[in-house]
XYZ file of C-alpha atoms in Angstrom:
525
model
C -56.586 30.118 27.210
C -54.497 30.870 30.194
C -54.094 27.088 30.763
C -52.440 26.925 27.460
C -50.341 29.690 28.158
C -49.354 28.514 31.554
C -48.466 24.746 30.327
C -46.088 26.526 27.322
C -44.307 28.550 29.922
C -43.888 25.863 32.623
C -42.471 23.622 29.557
C -40.115 26.449 28.407
C -38.701 26.587 31.593
C -38.371 22.746 32.103
C -36.509 22.722 28.464
C -34.317 25.420 29.558
C -33.145 23.511 32.598
C -32.319 20.686 31.046
C -30.552 22.549 28.098
C -28.235 24.016 30.533
C -24.947 22.101 30.748
C -24.375 21.022 34.522
C -21.481 22.943 35.868
C -18.951 20.289 37.556
C -16.897 21.988 40.410
C -13.332 22.444 39.846
C -10.688 21.049 42.305
C -10.104 24.594 43.749
C -13.681 25.245 44.202
C -14.459 22.085 45.967
C -11.521 22.602 48.344
C -11.616 26.356 48.669
C -8.234 26.722 47.346
C -6.707 30.363 48.094
C -3.694 30.824 46.011
C -4.259 34.836 45.545
C -2.829 36.770 42.804
C -1.844 33.526 41.155
C -5.176 32.351 40.308
C -5.711 35.328 38.289
C -2.581 34.852 36.611
C -3.286 31.365 35.569
C -6.810 32.620 34.542
C -5.227 35.024 32.202
C -4.072 32.003 29.971
C -7.599 31.119 29.026
C -7.227 32.528 25.668
C -3.663 30.982 25.074
C -5.128 27.760 26.024
C -8.433 28.208 23.662
C -5.919 29.361 20.809
C -3.632 26.096 20.954
C -6.755 23.788 21.268
C -8.461 25.527 18.367
C -5.054 25.214 16.186
C -4.546 21.628 16.988
C -8.417 20.548 16.970
C -9.908 22.710 13.698
C -6.892 24.387 12.740
C -3.609 23.632 10.407
C -2.382 21.099 13.025
C -5.812 19.050 12.660
C -4.775 15.397 12.175
C -1.206 16.174 11.972
C -0.097 14.165 15.018
C 0.160 10.272 14.569
C 1.451 7.552 17.000
C 3.059 5.327 14.471
C 6.463 4.505 16.336
C 7.863 7.441 14.637
C 7.444 5.909 11.285
C 4.350 7.961 9.958
C 5.374 10.326 7.271
C 2.671 13.041 7.035
C 4.494 15.487 4.741
C 7.069 14.818 2.176
C 7.229 18.390 1.007
C 9.470 20.160 -0.253
C 11.313 17.148 -0.918
C 8.584 15.704 -2.958
C 8.158 18.791 -4.762
C 11.317 18.738 -6.147
C 11.233 14.785 -6.869
C 7.829 15.030 -8.574
C 7.681 18.333 -10.270
C 4.796 20.199 -10.326
C 3.294 18.992 -13.377
C 2.710 15.389 -11.572
C 1.295 17.079 -8.434
C -1.080 18.977 -10.362
C -2.212 15.714 -12.495
C -2.476 13.835 -9.149
C -4.593 16.506 -7.441
C -6.781 16.140 -10.784
C -8.074 12.954 -9.623
C -10.181 14.361 -6.673
C -13.380 14.375 -8.630
C -13.182 10.713 -9.597
C -11.805 9.914 -6.102
C -15.193 11.442 -4.573
C -17.274 9.454 -7.406
C -15.793 6.311 -6.084
C -16.417 7.379 -2.555
C -19.766 8.420 -3.234
C -20.788 5.234 -5.256
C -19.543 2.986 -1.977
C -20.550 5.139 0.859
C -23.644 6.191 -0.431
C -24.603 4.706 -3.432
C -25.490 1.499 -5.101
C -22.519 -0.165 -3.107
C -23.370 0.862 0.248
C -22.667 -2.129 2.631
C -22.575 -4.508 -0.512
C -18.942 -5.451 0.478
C -20.258 -6.548 4.035
C -23.262 -8.433 2.773
C -21.169 -10.312 0.241
C -18.661 -11.220 2.745
C -21.177 -12.308 5.361
C -22.542 -14.893 2.410
C -19.127 -16.158 1.808
C -18.189 -16.534 5.335
C -21.671 -17.964 6.091
C -21.523 -20.543 3.776
C -18.024 -21.536 3.758
C -16.788 -20.849 7.175
C -12.737 -21.715 7.573
C -10.800 -22.434 4.544
C -7.639 -24.249 5.365
C -5.018 -24.883 2.825
C -5.433 -28.039 0.670
C -9.206 -28.556 1.879
C -12.126 -29.335 -0.418
C -14.075 -26.190 1.172
C -11.035 -23.806 0.155
C -11.509 -25.094 -3.704
C -15.409 -24.528 -3.603
C -14.795 -20.991 -1.876
C -12.478 -20.099 -4.977
C -15.460 -21.743 -7.532
C -17.907 -19.011 -5.705
C -15.543 -16.390 -6.194
C -15.117 -16.960 -9.646
C -18.981 -17.195 -10.232
C -19.489 -14.212 -8.087
C -17.069 -12.213 -9.867
C -18.399 -13.426 -13.482
C -21.999 -12.544 -12.581
C -20.620 -9.075 -12.426
C -19.662 -9.300 -16.516
C -15.941 -9.993 -15.821
C -14.580 -12.691 -17.875
C -10.745 -12.352 -17.532
C -10.421 -14.474 -15.110
C -7.639 -17.398 -14.725
C -6.716 -19.774 -11.992
C -3.285 -21.213 -11.841
C -2.514 -24.652 -10.059
C -0.205 -24.561 -6.833
C 0.754 -27.690 -4.474
C -0.211 -26.707 -1.096
C 0.110 -28.209 2.497
C -2.629 -30.011 3.632
C -2.469 -30.298 7.463
C -5.392 -31.353 9.285
C -6.058 -30.903 13.146
C -7.023 -33.953 15.159
C -7.474 -34.607 18.817
C -5.578 -31.832 20.939
C -5.474 -32.000 24.887
C -3.047 -30.441 27.416
C -3.671 -30.854 31.143
C -1.597 -29.877 33.931
C -1.253 -32.979 36.533
C 1.221 -31.186 39.009
C 0.878 -29.413 41.385
C -2.934 -29.829 40.532
C -5.098 -31.110 37.650
C -6.223 -28.455 35.346
C -7.213 -28.659 31.727
C -5.563 -25.921 29.721
C -6.910 -24.724 26.346
C -4.532 -25.706 23.337
C -3.922 -24.871 19.719
C -1.665 -27.086 17.890
C 0.746 -24.813 15.426
C 0.520 -25.408 11.719
C 2.548 -28.785 10.538
C 2.999 -29.679 14.091
C 3.415 -33.631 14.267
C 1.537 -35.696 16.710
C 2.436 -37.136 19.978
C 2.518 -41.050 20.821
C -1.027 -41.989 21.259
C -0.917 -41.879 25.159
C 0.671 -38.209 25.045
C 3.407 -36.860 26.584
C 4.006 -36.219 30.084
C 6.708 -34.041 31.075
C 7.847 -31.401 33.448
C 7.893 -27.925 32.049
C 10.945 -25.225 31.795
C 9.559 -21.629 31.235
C 11.712 -18.967 29.465
C 10.922 -15.412 28.240
C 13.442 -15.514 25.426
C 15.838 -17.634 22.815
C 18.975 -16.164 24.795
C 17.395 -17.498 28.252
C 16.820 -20.857 26.912
C 20.229 -20.984 25.400
C 21.983 -20.144 28.768
C 20.137 -23.172 30.435
C 22.396 -26.115 30.047
C 21.087 -28.878 27.983
C 20.701 -31.843 30.686
C 18.256 -29.365 32.313
C 15.961 -29.247 29.195
C 16.386 -32.689 27.985
C 13.034 -34.469 28.351
C 11.279 -31.509 29.258
C 8.492 -29.248 27.817
C 9.816 -26.026 26.943
C 7.091 -22.875 27.053
C 8.000 -19.633 26.064
C 6.095 -16.836 27.296
C 7.414 -13.542 25.742
C 5.383 -10.584 26.458
C 3.676 -9.187 22.986
C 5.361 -6.247 21.643
C 4.641 -6.278 18.117
C 3.794 -9.176 15.970
C 6.542 -9.061 13.933
C 8.850 -8.932 17.172
C 7.219 -11.550 18.998
C 5.941 -14.153 16.205
C 9.520 -16.036 16.233
C 9.074 -17.612 19.418
C 5.859 -19.252 17.464
C 7.566 -19.697 14.317
C 11.114 -20.905 15.528
C 10.326 -22.216 19.031
C 9.857 -25.939 18.412
C 13.207 -26.262 16.498
C 15.177 -24.120 19.481
C 13.360 -26.030 21.993
C 14.274 -29.532 20.198
C 17.981 -28.695 19.909
C 18.494 -28.542 23.617
C 16.730 -32.234 23.863
C 12.924 -30.736 24.674
C 10.289 -33.310 24.159
C 7.496 -30.748 23.134
C 7.037 -26.828 23.143
C 4.560 -24.527 23.905
C 4.239 -20.540 23.431
C 2.303 -17.937 25.063
C -0.088 -17.000 22.153
C 1.109 -14.076 19.944
C -1.316 -11.392 21.173
C -2.144 -8.653 23.404
C -5.169 -9.829 25.001
C -7.031 -12.859 25.377
C -10.210 -14.436 26.746
C -8.531 -17.429 27.257
C -8.320 -18.110 23.733
C -5.296 -19.826 22.461
C -3.923 -18.557 18.872
C -2.598 -20.806 16.528
C -0.195 -19.909 13.481
C 2.469 -21.250 11.429
C 5.525 -22.796 12.550
C 8.846 -23.962 10.821
C 10.531 -27.005 11.798
C 14.587 -27.164 11.102
C 15.179 -30.428 8.967
C 18.501 -31.030 10.824
C 16.710 -31.236 13.958
C 14.425 -33.780 15.725
C 10.556 -32.642 15.398
C 8.877 -32.267 18.230
C 4.850 -31.417 18.973
C 4.253 -27.733 19.344
C 1.129 -25.685 20.340
C -0.004 -22.235 21.360
C -1.784 -21.933 24.952
C -3.631 -18.528 26.173
C -2.123 -15.677 28.060
C -4.246 -16.472 31.231
C -2.593 -20.320 31.380
C 0.754 -19.266 30.494
C 0.790 -16.366 33.071
C -0.459 -19.092 35.618
C 2.296 -21.294 34.712
C 4.871 -18.903 34.928
C 3.626 -17.995 38.418
C 3.830 -21.242 39.944
C 7.257 -21.737 38.092
C 8.632 -18.640 39.704
C 7.539 -20.061 43.287
C 10.170 -23.149 42.201
C 7.105 -25.450 42.388
C 7.368 -28.449 39.927
C 4.950 -28.342 37.080
C 4.173 -31.535 35.106
C 1.890 -31.151 31.839
C 0.469 -34.043 29.623
C -0.008 -33.348 26.055
C -1.855 -35.195 23.722
C -1.791 -34.083 20.032
C -2.711 -35.894 16.780
C -2.442 -34.456 12.969
C -2.030 -35.492 9.228
C -0.245 -34.133 6.682
C 0.037 -34.586 2.988
C -0.138 -32.128 -0.258
C -2.996 -31.193 -2.012
C -3.664 -29.244 -5.747
C -5.118 -25.463 -4.860
C -5.072 -22.279 -7.257
C -4.381 -18.697 -7.148
C -7.214 -16.550 -8.833
C -6.365 -13.735 -10.978
C -8.989 -11.208 -12.274
C -7.963 -8.488 -14.969
C -9.857 -5.434 -15.542
C -7.850 -4.417 -18.451
C -6.191 -1.325 -19.102
C -7.135 1.051 -21.773
C -3.731 2.302 -22.823
C -1.155 -0.125 -21.529
C -3.004 -3.491 -20.698
C 0.555 -5.156 -20.360
C 1.372 -3.126 -17.122
C -0.172 -4.243 -14.075
C -1.491 -2.807 -10.611
C -2.200 -5.466 -8.347
C -4.622 -5.466 -5.298
C -4.805 -8.686 -3.569
C -5.880 -10.854 -0.330
C -5.602 -14.356 0.631
C -8.836 -16.600 0.167
C -7.694 -19.462 2.650
C -7.622 -19.493 6.257
C -6.858 -21.235 9.382
C -9.103 -24.079 10.656
C -10.330 -22.183 13.530
C -12.583 -19.503 13.345
C -14.060 -18.429 10.049
C -11.629 -16.482 8.255
C -13.818 -13.245 8.399
C -11.260 -11.003 9.443
C -8.238 -12.871 8.509
C -8.384 -12.610 5.284
C -12.159 -12.346 4.567
C -12.051 -8.672 4.612
C -9.015 -8.084 2.517
C -10.307 -10.879 -0.106
C -13.328 -8.770 -0.365
C -12.129 -5.128 -0.882
C -9.834 -6.569 -3.628
C -12.682 -8.409 -5.245
C -14.752 -5.207 -5.064
C -12.135 -2.849 -6.726
C -12.458 -4.237 -10.435
C -15.995 -4.633 -9.917
C -16.788 -0.906 -8.740
C -14.704 0.106 -11.472
C -16.444 -1.851 -14.264
C -19.906 -0.424 -12.885
C -18.710 2.757 -12.881
C -17.004 2.526 -16.380
C -13.755 3.695 -14.916
C -11.146 1.951 -17.154
C -7.655 2.885 -15.960
C -4.763 2.965 -18.608
C -2.957 -0.119 -16.872
C -4.781 -3.371 -16.229
C -6.152 -4.000 -12.822
C -5.488 -7.255 -11.251
C -7.100 -8.637 -8.405
C -5.280 -11.802 -6.771
C -7.094 -14.161 -4.361
C -3.964 -15.941 -2.860
C -4.062 -19.443 -1.859
C -2.128 -21.440 1.048
C -0.836 -17.921 2.392
C -1.378 -19.331 6.159
C 0.973 -22.234 5.825
C 3.885 -20.043 4.307
C 3.008 -17.762 1.268
C 2.976 -20.812 -0.640
C 0.459 -19.157 -3.362
C 2.811 -15.921 -3.575
C 5.818 -17.781 -3.867
C 4.339 -19.952 -6.579
C 2.790 -16.698 -8.788
C 6.610 -14.991 -8.403
C 7.989 -18.519 -9.880
C 5.717 -18.807 -12.724
C 5.452 -14.923 -13.652
C 9.069 -14.139 -12.852
C 9.808 -13.385 -16.572
C 6.787 -10.801 -16.567
C 7.217 -9.208 -13.091
C 8.705 -6.152 -14.765
C 5.324 -5.574 -16.112
C 3.927 -5.079 -12.411
C 4.073 -1.088 -11.655
C 2.670 -1.714 -7.982
C 1.359 -4.458 -5.947
C -1.163 -4.040 -3.014
C -2.446 -6.094 -0.062
C -4.958 -6.105 2.621
C -4.093 -8.998 5.197
C -3.959 -7.353 8.677
C -7.704 -6.042 9.100
C -10.311 -4.087 7.343
C -11.050 -1.562 10.137
C -11.203 1.947 9.451
C -8.472 2.947 7.074
C -5.898 5.466 7.844
C -3.565 5.422 4.565
C -0.788 2.562 3.431
C 2.216 0.858 4.473
C 4.496 1.652 1.610
C 7.512 0.090 0.451
C 9.276 1.746 -2.689
C 12.116 4.505 -3.462
C 11.514 8.142 -2.214
C 10.251 8.910 -5.469
C 7.764 5.924 -5.382
C 6.740 7.086 -1.732
C 6.366 10.628 -2.532
C 3.850 9.771 -5.337
C 1.820 7.560 -3.127
C 1.903 10.445 -0.441
C 0.694 12.707 -2.851
C -2.293 10.411 -3.681
C -3.205 9.959 0.016
C -3.469 13.738 0.370
C -6.778 13.160 -1.845
C -8.396 11.233 1.380
C -8.099 13.768 4.048
C -11.841 13.694 3.932
C -12.225 10.077 5.508
C -8.795 10.673 7.288
C -6.846 8.142 5.340
C -3.657 10.422 4.705
C -0.755 8.556 6.427
C 2.031 7.097 4.828
C 4.324 4.536 6.878
C 7.502 3.733 5.535
C 8.186 -0.188 5.422
C 10.680 -2.514 3.552
C 8.153 -5.100 3.798
C 4.347 -4.306 4.041
C 1.868 -7.238 3.741
C 2.465 -10.814 3.690
C 2.161 -12.526 0.273
C 3.395 -9.468 -1.645
C 6.848 -9.339 0.524
C 7.665 -12.189 -1.870
C 7.415 -9.939 -4.788
C 8.726 -6.702 -3.039
C 11.796 -8.309 -2.365
C 12.382 -8.532 -6.075
C 12.167 -4.691 -6.326
C 8.639 -4.306 -7.032
C 6.993 -1.467 -5.260
C 3.968 -1.847 -2.875
C 1.759 -1.046 0.064
C -0.410 -2.693 2.540
C -3.913 -1.348 3.881
C -2.681 0.744 7.103
C -5.870 0.848 9.403
C -7.078 1.150 12.778
C -6.442 -2.092 13.614
C -5.706 -1.975 17.341
C -7.936 -5.034 18.002
C -6.772 -7.266 15.362
C -4.358 -9.438 17.428
C -7.295 -9.807 19.657
C -8.790 -12.238 17.461
C -5.974 -13.043 15.058
C -5.819 -17.172 14.361
C -8.543 -17.797 16.752
C -12.192 -19.098 17.281
C -12.999 -15.519 17.588
C -12.453 -14.641 13.931
C -16.095 -14.270 12.752
C -18.394 -11.519 11.133
C -18.958 -10.101 14.317
C -15.379 -8.437 14.100
C -16.331 -6.522 10.875
C -18.087 -3.409 10.626
C -20.463 -2.471 7.828
C -19.395 1.345 7.316
C -15.289 0.464 7.636
C -15.524 -1.815 5.305
C -17.259 0.607 2.879
C -14.577 2.816 3.651
C -11.752 0.594 2.839
C -13.446 -0.409 -0.356
C -13.732 2.890 -1.412
C -10.411 3.828 -0.194
C -8.681 0.776 -1.763
C -10.583 0.920 -5.137
C -9.634 4.720 -5.409
C -5.886 4.730 -4.704
C -5.831 1.486 -7.006
C -7.543 3.358 -9.758
C -5.310 6.662 -9.687
C -1.938 4.643 -9.621
C -3.297 2.562 -12.435
C -4.419 5.439 -14.303
C -1.570 8.449 -13.859
C 0.894 9.088 -16.541
C 3.746 8.321 -14.383
C 5.104 4.778 -13.872
C 5.838 4.217 -9.983
C 9.738 3.790 -9.747
C 11.219 0.478 -8.733
C 14.024 0.007 -6.669
């Protein structure tokens, strides 16, 4: 008996020792600081510090601070109260229970991790889905079949003539001042080089302004490399989309661009570019951040740099399809609330993040609502856009075909910048439209998705319709790593997180349902 008690006593002492947090000595203790009465005065602020921390971490200021380039609108009150009125605010608040039902079903119920599993099956089966390819059309057929298996029959496809650019051989070698192979990805619709490639000296510029100041004779017959530092995608992407045309105007024989990304593991990022039909077309491609920085360093040392670039490709057009899936509204079936994502991808990577995640959260919305027998008053339409990557082609075709019916769109949403943890919505619309959305977002405090970011052009495809005065929003999510993998071989299922994808699915579905069901229309511009 004594031995047992002794063992228990020893174990108790050991557990207490391990449970005591290790005390880390402060700077003043380590360095024997002696500042006299000032130390006592500073110590007296202990309660004040605790009060401030408690107020911010657990109190009314919790989650109040957001770093979104000063564009985040967290509280519209009291202006929104006067715009919306107490009745509408109360009505929106009443959707808390249906919101909770959707969240429970996706986060803990039968739909838990289904979005990820279905996306993984899709990506593993089809991989990359470039515009105009056979595999893209097969993936569209697959999504139609998957949707019909859920008992949804209101499915329509609309033919769209789309670009079909196929990448061939691509190789870039630095031949002076030393031999080095450089990772290369041609940009969309780039023309080919001659069969033996192009060998030419390099001119490196940070910006179009810098290029404009260089005499044409110093650019003629050379390769222009743009190496802008990434600030934001919207600001920096112009060097990818317009770089070839600007370089050709100066007489360059080819153009390269430092990949439009903040981070790289020697991975070039492809993307679309636009030729100027009035200027001679030249081959154009992206290189990695590392190689762009290498070339810049050598260039700054006034050393001559010669590159040999070889590129081949083919270009024609094919017929693809936009896919429209309708969950018919109970009261106003002619009115539409649209959720969307694009089904095509670049030919590199697998299109899991761009835009497989956005495609599948938009597929899931009508499926979940049908399963839960939640039919909104307005029709919820899910659109899988085709040929987004080569110029929003599907969106332009949809707008033209439905132009006389676009007044029936109450609100349009798109997910095309990742499906990481949702933080809210990026919204275009009138002050009242934004107030309605802001009030809806208040319901999502439990998943930290209450942020409203003001924007005149959220999303990609939906900007085509928003420019016509239709209010809309894109998914605002914690996508700090999105542009690490964007348009690269790294866009695979490894980028997706099961639980974050569930959060996006639940949030996307619940927001769409509420907008489609509330009594108030979202006002247009």
